[in-house]
Amino acid sequence: APDRILVGSSAALGGPNAYLGTEFHKGAKLYFDQVNRQGGVYGRRIDTLVLDDGYEPDRTVSNTRKLIEEEKVDFLFGYIGTPTTVSILEMIEEKKIPLFAAFTGAEELRKPIKRYMINVRASYDQEIAGLVDHLLNYCGVERIACFYQDDPAGGIPIYAHLKDVLKTYGLALCGEGNYERNTVAIAEGFNQIRKSNPEAVMLVGEYAACGAFIEAAKGTEMENAYFCSISFIASDKLAALLGDIAEGVIFAGVVPNLEDERNSLTREFLTEYQKEYGDSTPNLVAYEGYISAVVFVEGLRRADKNLSRESFITGIEGIKNLDIGVGENINYGRFDHQGLDRVYYSIIENGKDVALTDWIQQVVK
């Protein structure tokens, strides 16, 4: 349309992962609203329509069909999670509609390159490789177990990559256990891992289930193990759920820590979030949504006034060394549909998620 761009999403707004979908889209809307107040993109305002899928792939498929066929959205944006996003890959390729900035680091969304799948964040493979490297070389552990979501498109590929990474060091998992998506049925997986006497446990799943696992470990021989998580677990949400029990949990992340205000976009986000949402606490999930919206709008601008889905993709692929104020330049290309590569680390200290800058001082027990 000449006066608006309609952006659609299917995301978890209810259920165990509601926090992720709600906060990601709150962050994105903050930036879209700024753009709209300034006249939009070449006179087009950005409107968003987010449907709740509860982190269930079947609902994601029906939502996406509705967004494309009934609502006639121009673009898809900010889907939450791997199983949900993977479920509509064939549809977006068939309909030739870009899906931008899904909240997942799954390798299946990155390799091989898919023209209509465009990512912003670093991958889970990068997160896992970094966590293993630090655990082995700084913490001196060798007995690593994995607790993962038993989902062929979700936790299983990350669990498999973890095994591959350990193999390069001549190691294997000392134990493993899993749970079913959208549940907190962790007892069986917990007991399997407990028997293996791990020095560290890699957590690959939702914040509710992984939080239950950490809580179960307290008071057992596992309570002194290192607990490490990929970015799908919202670190601040986990800290709020567990209180003192979360102390010392380590996270890999894909956006700068909010305590570090050296980056101009971090300062901007904090100001805008607090102005718009008042007593709500700024968080990394919302910040990822904000960053994703910034990059999305840059792609729209580079597509020029004659906007189309194809010109948008060409615009994104033309982004080289773009500095948006996060401390890392953004790069895309025809054979590179992931804009950022840096992995950040943080740890819960005194109930807060703080940047992990010195593993010897902050982590080693």
GROMACS .gro file of C-alpha atoms in nm:
model
  365
    1ALA     CA    1   0.000   0.000   0.000
    2PRO     CA    2   0.123   0.356  -0.062
    3ASP     CA    3   0.070   0.464   0.300
    4ARG     CA    4   0.155   0.163   0.514
    5ILE     CA    5   0.364  -0.154   0.557
    6LEU     CA    6   0.187  -0.438   0.737
    7VAL     CA    7   0.420  -0.664   0.933
    8GLY     CA    8   0.283  -0.993   1.067
    9SER     CA    9   0.405  -1.234   1.331
   10SER     CA   10   0.313  -1.557   1.502
   11ALA     CA   11   0.466  -1.561   1.850
   12ALA     CA   12   0.422  -1.703   2.198
   13LEU     CA   13   0.201  -1.448   2.374
   14GLY     CA   14   0.050  -1.711   2.604
   15GLY     CA   15   0.175  -2.033   2.761
   16PRO     CA   16   0.514  -2.109   2.918
   17ASN     CA   17   0.705  -1.885   2.674
   18ALA     CA   18   0.472  -1.585   2.680
   19TYR     CA   19   0.744  -1.364   2.823
   20LEU     CA   20   0.961  -1.411   2.513
   21GLY     CA   21   0.696  -1.322   2.257
   22THR     CA   22   0.551  -1.037   2.459
   23GLU     CA   23   0.882  -0.868   2.537
   24PHE     CA   24   1.038  -0.916   2.192
   25HIS     CA   25   0.744  -0.744   2.027
   26LYS     CA   26   0.726  -0.471   2.291
   27GLY     CA   27   1.086  -0.388   2.201
   28ALA     CA   28   1.021  -0.396   1.826
   29LYS     CA   29   0.712  -0.177   1.858
   30LEU     CA   30   0.912   0.085   2.045
   31TYR     CA   31   1.127   0.144   1.739
   32PHE     CA   32   0.847   0.111   1.484
   33ASP     CA   33   0.652   0.376   1.676
   34GLN     CA   34   0.952   0.609   1.664
   35VAL     CA   35   0.976   0.566   1.288
   36ASN     CA   36   0.603   0.628   1.247
   37ARG     CA   37   0.621   0.949   1.449
   38GLN     CA   38   0.885   1.070   1.206
   39GLY     CA   39   0.671   1.002   0.901
   40GLY     CA   40   0.734   0.631   0.847
   41VAL     CA   41   0.950   0.494   0.567
   42TYR     CA   42   0.902   0.705   0.254
   43GLY     CA   43   0.561   0.804   0.385
   44ARG     CA   44   0.454   0.451   0.479
   45ARG     CA   45   0.376   0.387   0.845
   46ILE     CA   46   0.464   0.045   0.989
   47ASP     CA   47   0.172  -0.146   1.139
   48THR     CA   48   0.215  -0.479   1.319
   49LEU     CA   49  -0.018  -0.774   1.370
   50VAL     CA   50   0.099  -1.039   1.618
   51LEU     CA   51  -0.098  -1.363   1.661
   52ASP     CA   52  -0.048  -1.597   1.958
   53ASP     CA   53   0.076  -1.949   1.882
   54GLY     CA   54   0.165  -2.052   2.238
   55TYR     CA   55   0.495  -2.194   2.104
   56GLU     CA   56   0.302  -2.471   1.924
   57PRO     CA   57   0.403  -2.536   1.559
   58ASP     CA   58   0.051  -2.634   1.443
   59ARG     CA   59  -0.081  -2.297   1.558
   60THR     CA   60   0.215  -2.125   1.396
   61VAL     CA   61   0.125  -2.279   1.061
   62SER     CA   62  -0.241  -2.175   1.079
   63ASN     CA   63  -0.149  -1.827   1.203
   64THR     CA   64   0.097  -1.780   0.920
   65ARG     CA   65  -0.153  -1.893   0.660
   66LYS     CA   66  -0.402  -1.643   0.801
   67LEU     CA   67  -0.144  -1.363   0.802
   68ILE     CA   68  -0.048  -1.424   0.440
   69GLU     CA   69  -0.380  -1.519   0.281
   70GLU     CA   70  -0.637  -1.326   0.484
   71GLU     CA   71  -0.454  -1.033   0.640
   72LYS     CA   72  -0.231  -0.984   0.333
   73VAL     CA   73   0.075  -0.889   0.538
   74ASP     CA   74   0.374  -0.752   0.347
   75PHE     CA   75   0.642  -0.913   0.565
   76LEU     CA   76   0.678  -1.162   0.850
   77PHE     CA   77   0.884  -1.064   1.153
   78GLY     CA   78   0.990  -1.185   1.497
   79TYR     CA   79   0.869  -1.545   1.520
   80ILE     CA   80   0.960  -1.702   1.855
   81GLY     CA   81   1.143  -2.034   1.878
   82THR     CA   82   1.286  -2.301   1.652
   83PRO     CA   83   1.006  -2.562   1.617
   84THR     CA   84   0.756  -2.288   1.534
   85THR     CA   85   0.977  -2.110   1.282
   86VAL     CA   86   1.093  -2.428   1.110
   87SER     CA   87   0.729  -2.531   1.063
   88ILE     CA   88   0.663  -2.251   0.813
   89LEU     CA   89   0.990  -2.249   0.613
   90GLU     CA   90   0.835  -2.424   0.314
   91MET     CA   91   0.540  -2.186   0.321
   92ILE     CA   92   0.747  -1.869   0.310
   93GLU     CA   93   0.957  -2.003   0.024
   94GLU     CA   94   0.643  -2.100  -0.166
   95LYS     CA   95   0.471  -1.765  -0.101
   96LYS     CA   96   0.797  -1.571  -0.150
   97ILE     CA   97   0.745  -1.364   0.166
   98PRO     CA   98   1.047  -1.268   0.380
   99LEU     CA   99   1.059  -1.378   0.744
  100PHE     CA  100   1.290  -1.142   0.930
  101ALA     CA  101   1.457  -1.175   1.272
  102ALA     CA  102   1.316  -1.491   1.426
  103PHE     CA  103   1.402  -1.528   1.795
  104THR     CA  104   1.608  -1.843   1.746
  105GLY     CA  105   1.966  -1.931   1.665
  106ALA     CA  106   1.885  -2.259   1.490
  107GLU     CA  107   2.130  -2.366   1.222
  108GLU     CA  108   1.845  -2.501   1.006
  109LEU     CA  109   1.736  -2.141   0.948
  110ARG     CA  110   2.085  -2.044   0.834
  111LYS     CA  111   2.235  -2.327   0.631
  112PRO     CA  112   2.183  -2.369   0.348
  113ILE     CA  113   2.094  -2.006   0.276
  114LYS     CA  114   1.722  -1.954   0.220
  115ARG     CA  115   1.633  -1.641   0.024
  116TYR     CA  116   1.326  -1.555   0.232
  117MET     CA  117   1.472  -1.636   0.576
  118ILE     CA  118   1.678  -1.346   0.713
  119ASN     CA  119   1.834  -1.358   1.061
  120VAL     CA  120   1.984  -1.089   1.281
  121ARG     CA  121   2.126  -1.271   1.587
  122ALA     CA  122   2.423  -1.504   1.621
  123SER     CA  123   2.355  -1.878   1.599
  124TYR     CA  124   2.317  -2.139   1.872
  125ASP     CA  125   2.617  -2.320   1.725
  126GLN     CA  126   2.827  -2.010   1.795
  127GLU     CA  127   2.687  -1.987   2.148
  128ILE     CA  128   2.756  -2.354   2.226
  129ALA     CA  129   3.110  -2.342   2.086
  130GLY     CA  130   3.190  -2.037   2.298
  131LEU     CA  131   3.046  -2.183   2.618
  132VAL     CA  132   3.238  -2.509   2.577
  133ASP     CA  133   3.562  -2.326   2.505
  134HIS     CA  134   3.528  -2.116   2.821
  135LEU     CA  135   3.422  -2.408   3.041
  136LEU     CA  136   3.719  -2.618   2.937
  137ASN     CA  137   3.987  -2.352   2.923
  138TYR     CA  138   3.887  -2.126   3.211
  139CYS     CA  139   3.692  -2.350   3.448
  140GLY     CA  140   3.891  -2.667   3.385
  141VAL     CA  141   3.587  -2.893   3.360
  142GLU     CA  142   3.570  -3.207   3.148
  143ARG     CA  143   3.250  -3.373   3.265
  144ILE     CA  144   2.972  -3.187   3.081
  145ALA     CA  145   2.612  -3.308   3.066
  146CYS     CA  146   2.324  -3.175   2.855
  147PHE     CA  147   1.961  -3.117   2.951
  148TYR     CA  148   1.763  -3.042   2.636
  149GLN     CA  149   1.416  -3.004   2.488
  150ASP     CA  150   1.325  -3.328   2.312
  151ASP     CA  151   1.218  -3.174   1.983
  152PRO     CA  152   1.358  -3.264   1.639
  153ALA     CA  153   1.357  -2.900   1.530
  154GLY     CA  154   1.438  -2.752   1.871
  155GLY     CA  155   1.671  -2.901   2.130
  156ILE     CA  156   1.795  -3.210   1.949
  157PRO     CA  157   2.008  -3.032   1.683
  158ILE     CA  158   2.174  -2.816   1.951
  159TYR     CA  159   2.238  -3.122   2.168
  160ALA     CA  160   2.393  -3.292   1.863
  161HIS     CA  161   2.614  -2.991   1.794
  162LEU     CA  162   2.731  -2.989   2.156
  163LYS     CA  163   2.844  -3.350   2.113
  164ASP     CA  164   3.031  -3.256   1.795
  165VAL     CA  165   3.206  -2.965   1.968
  166LEU     CA  166   3.313  -3.184   2.259
  167LYS     CA  167   3.445  -3.442   2.013
  168THR     CA  168   3.690  -3.184   1.874
  169TYR     CA  169   3.841  -3.170   2.225
  170GLY     CA  170   3.850  -3.549   2.252
  171LEU     CA  171   3.557  -3.548   2.496
  172ALA     CA  172   3.202  -3.683   2.510
  173LEU     CA  173   2.897  -3.594   2.716
  174CYS     CA  174   2.914  -3.752   3.059
  175GLY     CA  175   2.535  -3.755   3.083
  176GLU     CA  176   2.217  -3.640   2.912
  177GLY     CA  177   1.847  -3.599   2.980
  178ASN     CA  178   1.552  -3.430   2.814
  179TYR     CA  179   1.195  -3.307   2.858
  180GLU     CA  180   0.892  -3.247   2.636
  181ARG     CA  181   0.829  -2.902   2.484
  182ASN     CA  182   0.589  -2.674   2.676
  183THR     CA  183   0.613  -2.883   2.994
  184VAL     CA  184   0.819  -2.880   3.313
  185ALA     CA  185   0.837  -3.260   3.328
  186ILE     CA  186   1.205  -3.265   3.416
  187ALA     CA  187   1.223  -3.548   3.673
  188GLU     CA  188   1.338  -3.831   3.446
  189GLY     CA  189   1.596  -3.620   3.261
  190PHE     CA  190   1.718  -3.474   3.588
  191ASN     CA  191   1.774  -3.815   3.745
  192GLN     CA  192   1.961  -3.942   3.440
  193ILE     CA  193   2.200  -3.648   3.452
  194ARG     CA  194   2.238  -3.662   3.828
  195LYS     CA  195   2.374  -4.017   3.804
  196SER     CA  196   2.652  -3.898   3.572
  197ASN     CA  197   2.804  -3.664   3.832
  198PRO     CA  198   2.863  -3.369   3.593
  199GLU     CA  199   3.089  -3.072   3.659
  200ALA     CA  200   2.878  -2.859   3.423
  201VAL     CA  201   2.531  -2.888   3.272
  202MET     CA  202   2.438  -2.727   2.940
  203LEU     CA  203   2.073  -2.616   2.943
  204VAL     CA  204   1.900  -2.621   2.605
  205GLY     CA  205   1.534  -2.536   2.648
  206GLU     CA  206   1.268  -2.305   2.788
  207TYR     CA  207   1.317  -2.091   3.097
  208ALA     CA  208   1.043  -2.269   3.296
  209ALA     CA  209   1.180  -2.620   3.245
  210CYS     CA  210   1.545  -2.522   3.284
  211GLY     CA  211   1.458  -2.323   3.594
  212ALA     CA  212   1.291  -2.630   3.740
  213PHE     CA  213   1.605  -2.832   3.664
  214ILE     CA  214   1.831  -2.585   3.846
  215GLU     CA  215   1.592  -2.572   4.140
  216ALA     CA  216   1.590  -2.952   4.164
  217ALA     CA  217   1.971  -2.958   4.171
  218LYS     CA  218   1.998  -2.745   4.483
  219GLY     CA  219   2.064  -2.952   4.791
  220THR     CA  220   2.200  -3.239   4.582
  221GLU     CA  221   2.555  -3.330   4.482
  222MET     CA  222   2.493  -3.134   4.160
  223GLU     CA  223   2.438  -2.798   4.325
  224ASN     CA  224   2.803  -2.699   4.277
  225ALA     CA  225   2.803  -2.776   3.905
  226TYR     CA  226   2.823  -2.494   3.651
  227PHE     CA  227   2.484  -2.434   3.487
  228CYS     CA  228   2.515  -2.281   3.141
  229SER     CA  229   2.237  -2.172   2.910
  230ILE     CA  230   2.187  -2.070   2.549
  231SER     CA  231   2.010  -1.742   2.476
  232PHE     CA  232   1.660  -1.889   2.436
  233ILE     CA  233   1.638  -1.885   2.815
  234ALA     CA  234   1.571  -1.524   2.911
  235SER     CA  235   1.834  -1.461   3.178
  236ASP     CA  236   1.640  -1.193   3.364
  237LYS     CA  237   1.323  -1.403   3.360
  238LEU     CA  238   1.512  -1.701   3.503
  239ALA     CA  239   1.663  -1.482   3.774
  240ALA     CA  240   1.317  -1.356   3.869
  241LEU     CA  241   1.177  -1.711   3.876
  242LEU     CA  242   1.452  -1.862   4.090
  243GLY     CA  243   1.567  -1.579   4.315
  244ASP     CA  244   1.879  -1.676   4.512
  245ILE     CA  245   1.886  -2.020   4.348
  246ALA     CA  246   1.985  -1.857   4.016
  247GLU     CA  247   2.309  -1.723   4.162
  248GLY     CA  248   2.605  -1.818   3.941
  249VAL     CA  249   2.407  -1.939   3.637
  250ILE     CA  250   2.594  -1.855   3.315
  251PHE     CA  251   2.429  -1.740   2.994
  252ALA     CA  252   2.530  -1.699   2.632
  253GLY     CA  253   2.354  -1.403   2.474
  254VAL     CA  254   2.326  -1.227   2.141
  255VAL     CA  255   2.287  -0.861   2.242
  256PRO     CA  256   2.501  -0.639   2.466
  257ASN     CA  257   2.434  -0.644   2.839
  258LEU     CA  258   2.210  -0.357   2.945
  259GLU     CA  259   2.445  -0.263   3.228
  260ASP     CA  260   2.701  -0.158   2.967
  261GLU     CA  261   2.578   0.179   2.843
  262ARG     CA  262   2.883   0.251   2.626
  263ASN     CA  263   2.678   0.161   2.320
  264SER     CA  264   2.454   0.441   2.194
  265LEU     CA  265   2.166   0.213   2.093
  266THR     CA  266   2.162   0.055   2.441
  267ARG     CA  267   2.118   0.398   2.597
  268GLU     CA  268   1.846   0.485   2.345
  269PHE     CA  269   1.659   0.162   2.410
  270LEU     CA  270   1.669   0.203   2.789
  271THR     CA  271   1.534   0.556   2.763
  272GLU     CA  272   1.254   0.462   2.523
  273TYR     CA  273   1.153   0.147   2.711
  274GLN     CA  274   1.124   0.321   3.046
  275LYS     CA  275   0.940   0.614   2.889
  276GLU     CA  276   0.683   0.387   2.722
  277TYR     CA  277   0.643   0.101   2.970
  278GLY     CA  278   0.694   0.279   3.301
  279ASP     CA  279   0.746   0.036   3.586
  280SER     CA  280   0.831  -0.260   3.358
  281THR     CA  281   1.196  -0.360   3.367
  282PRO     CA  282   1.401  -0.325   3.047
  283ASN     CA  283   1.534  -0.664   2.940
  284LEU     CA  284   1.750  -0.834   2.679
  285VAL     CA  285   1.458  -0.997   2.495
  286ALA     CA  286   1.293  -0.660   2.433
  287TYR     CA  287   1.632  -0.517   2.336
  288GLU     CA  288   1.673  -0.790   2.075
  289GLY     CA  289   1.332  -0.695   1.937
  290TYR     CA  290   1.441  -0.330   1.925
  291ILE     CA  291   1.767  -0.411   1.744
  292SER     CA  292   1.581  -0.634   1.499
  293ALA     CA  293   1.337  -0.353   1.420
  294VAL     CA  294   1.624  -0.111   1.357
  295VAL     CA  295   1.783  -0.346   1.104
  296PHE     CA  296   1.447  -0.424   0.944
  297VAL     CA  297   1.376  -0.055   0.888
  298GLU     CA  298   1.724  -0.007   0.741
  299GLY     CA  299   1.637  -0.277   0.486
  300LEU     CA  300   1.310  -0.100   0.402
  301ARG     CA  301   1.494   0.228   0.347
  302ARG     CA  302   1.752   0.066   0.122
  303ALA     CA  303   1.473  -0.090  -0.085
  304ASP     CA  304   1.390   0.269  -0.191
  305LYS     CA  305   1.046   0.414  -0.260
  306ASN     CA  306   0.939   0.136  -0.495
  307LEU     CA  307   0.921  -0.112  -0.210
  308SER     CA  308   0.865  -0.479  -0.281
  309ARG     CA  309   0.956  -0.798  -0.102
  310GLU     CA  310   1.233  -0.863  -0.353
  311SER     CA  311   1.375  -0.511  -0.330
  312PHE     CA  312   1.372  -0.544   0.049
  313ILE     CA  313   1.585  -0.859   0.031
  314THR     CA  314   1.822  -0.684  -0.210
  315GLY     CA  315   1.841  -0.393   0.033
  316ILE     CA  316   1.924  -0.621   0.326
  317GLU     CA  317   2.187  -0.810   0.127
  318GLY     CA  318   2.353  -0.477   0.047
  319ILE     CA  319   2.416  -0.390   0.413
  320LYS     CA  320   2.791  -0.384   0.481
  321ASN     CA  321   2.964  -0.261   0.798
  322LEU     CA  322   2.649  -0.090   0.927
  323ASP     CA  323   2.706   0.067   1.269
  324ILE     CA  324   2.377   0.097   1.460
  325GLY     CA  325   2.543   0.155   1.796
  326VAL     CA  326   2.569  -0.195   1.948
  327GLY     CA  327   2.949  -0.230   1.933
  328GLU     CA  328   2.948  -0.465   1.634
  329ASN     CA  329   2.890  -0.374   1.271
  330ILE     CA  330   2.616  -0.551   1.077
  331ASN     CA  331   2.693  -0.734   0.754
  332TYR     CA  332   2.479  -0.926   0.507
  333GLY     CA  333   2.530  -1.066   0.161
  334ARG     CA  334   2.371  -1.288  -0.098
  335PHE     CA  335   2.522  -1.590   0.076
  336ASP     CA  336   2.507  -1.449   0.429
  337HIS     CA  337   2.164  -1.393   0.581
  338GLN     CA  338   2.283  -1.342   0.941
  339GLY     CA  339   2.368  -0.987   1.037
  340LEU     CA  340   2.546  -1.030   1.373
  341ASP     CA  341   2.797  -1.289   1.493
  342ARG     CA  342   2.908  -1.184   1.838
  343VAL     CA  343   2.820  -1.390   2.145
  344TYR     CA  344   2.801  -1.216   2.484
  345TYR     CA  345   2.830  -1.387   2.820
  346SER     CA  346   2.664  -1.298   3.148
  347ILE     CA  347   2.620  -1.442   3.496
  348ILE     CA  348   2.370  -1.397   3.778
  349GLU     CA  349   2.539  -1.204   4.059
  350ASN     CA  350   2.343  -1.081   4.360
  351GLY     CA  351   2.018  -1.146   4.177
  352LYS     CA  352   2.114  -0.948   3.867
  353ASP     CA  353   2.225  -1.053   3.520
  354VAL     CA  354   2.565  -0.886   3.479
  355ALA     CA  355   2.821  -0.894   3.199
  356LEU     CA  356   3.070  -1.177   3.230
  357THR     CA  357   3.404  -1.018   3.150
  358ASP     CA  358   3.644  -1.219   3.367
  359TRP     CA  359   3.572  -1.592   3.390
  360ILE     CA  360   3.848  -1.649   3.646
  361GLN     CA  361   3.719  -1.388   3.889
  362GLN     CA  362   3.344  -1.421   3.829
  363VAL     CA  363   3.296  -1.791   3.755
  364VAL     CA  364   3.568  -2.029   3.872
  365LYS     CA  365   3.469  -2.198   4.198
   0.00000   0.00000   0.00000
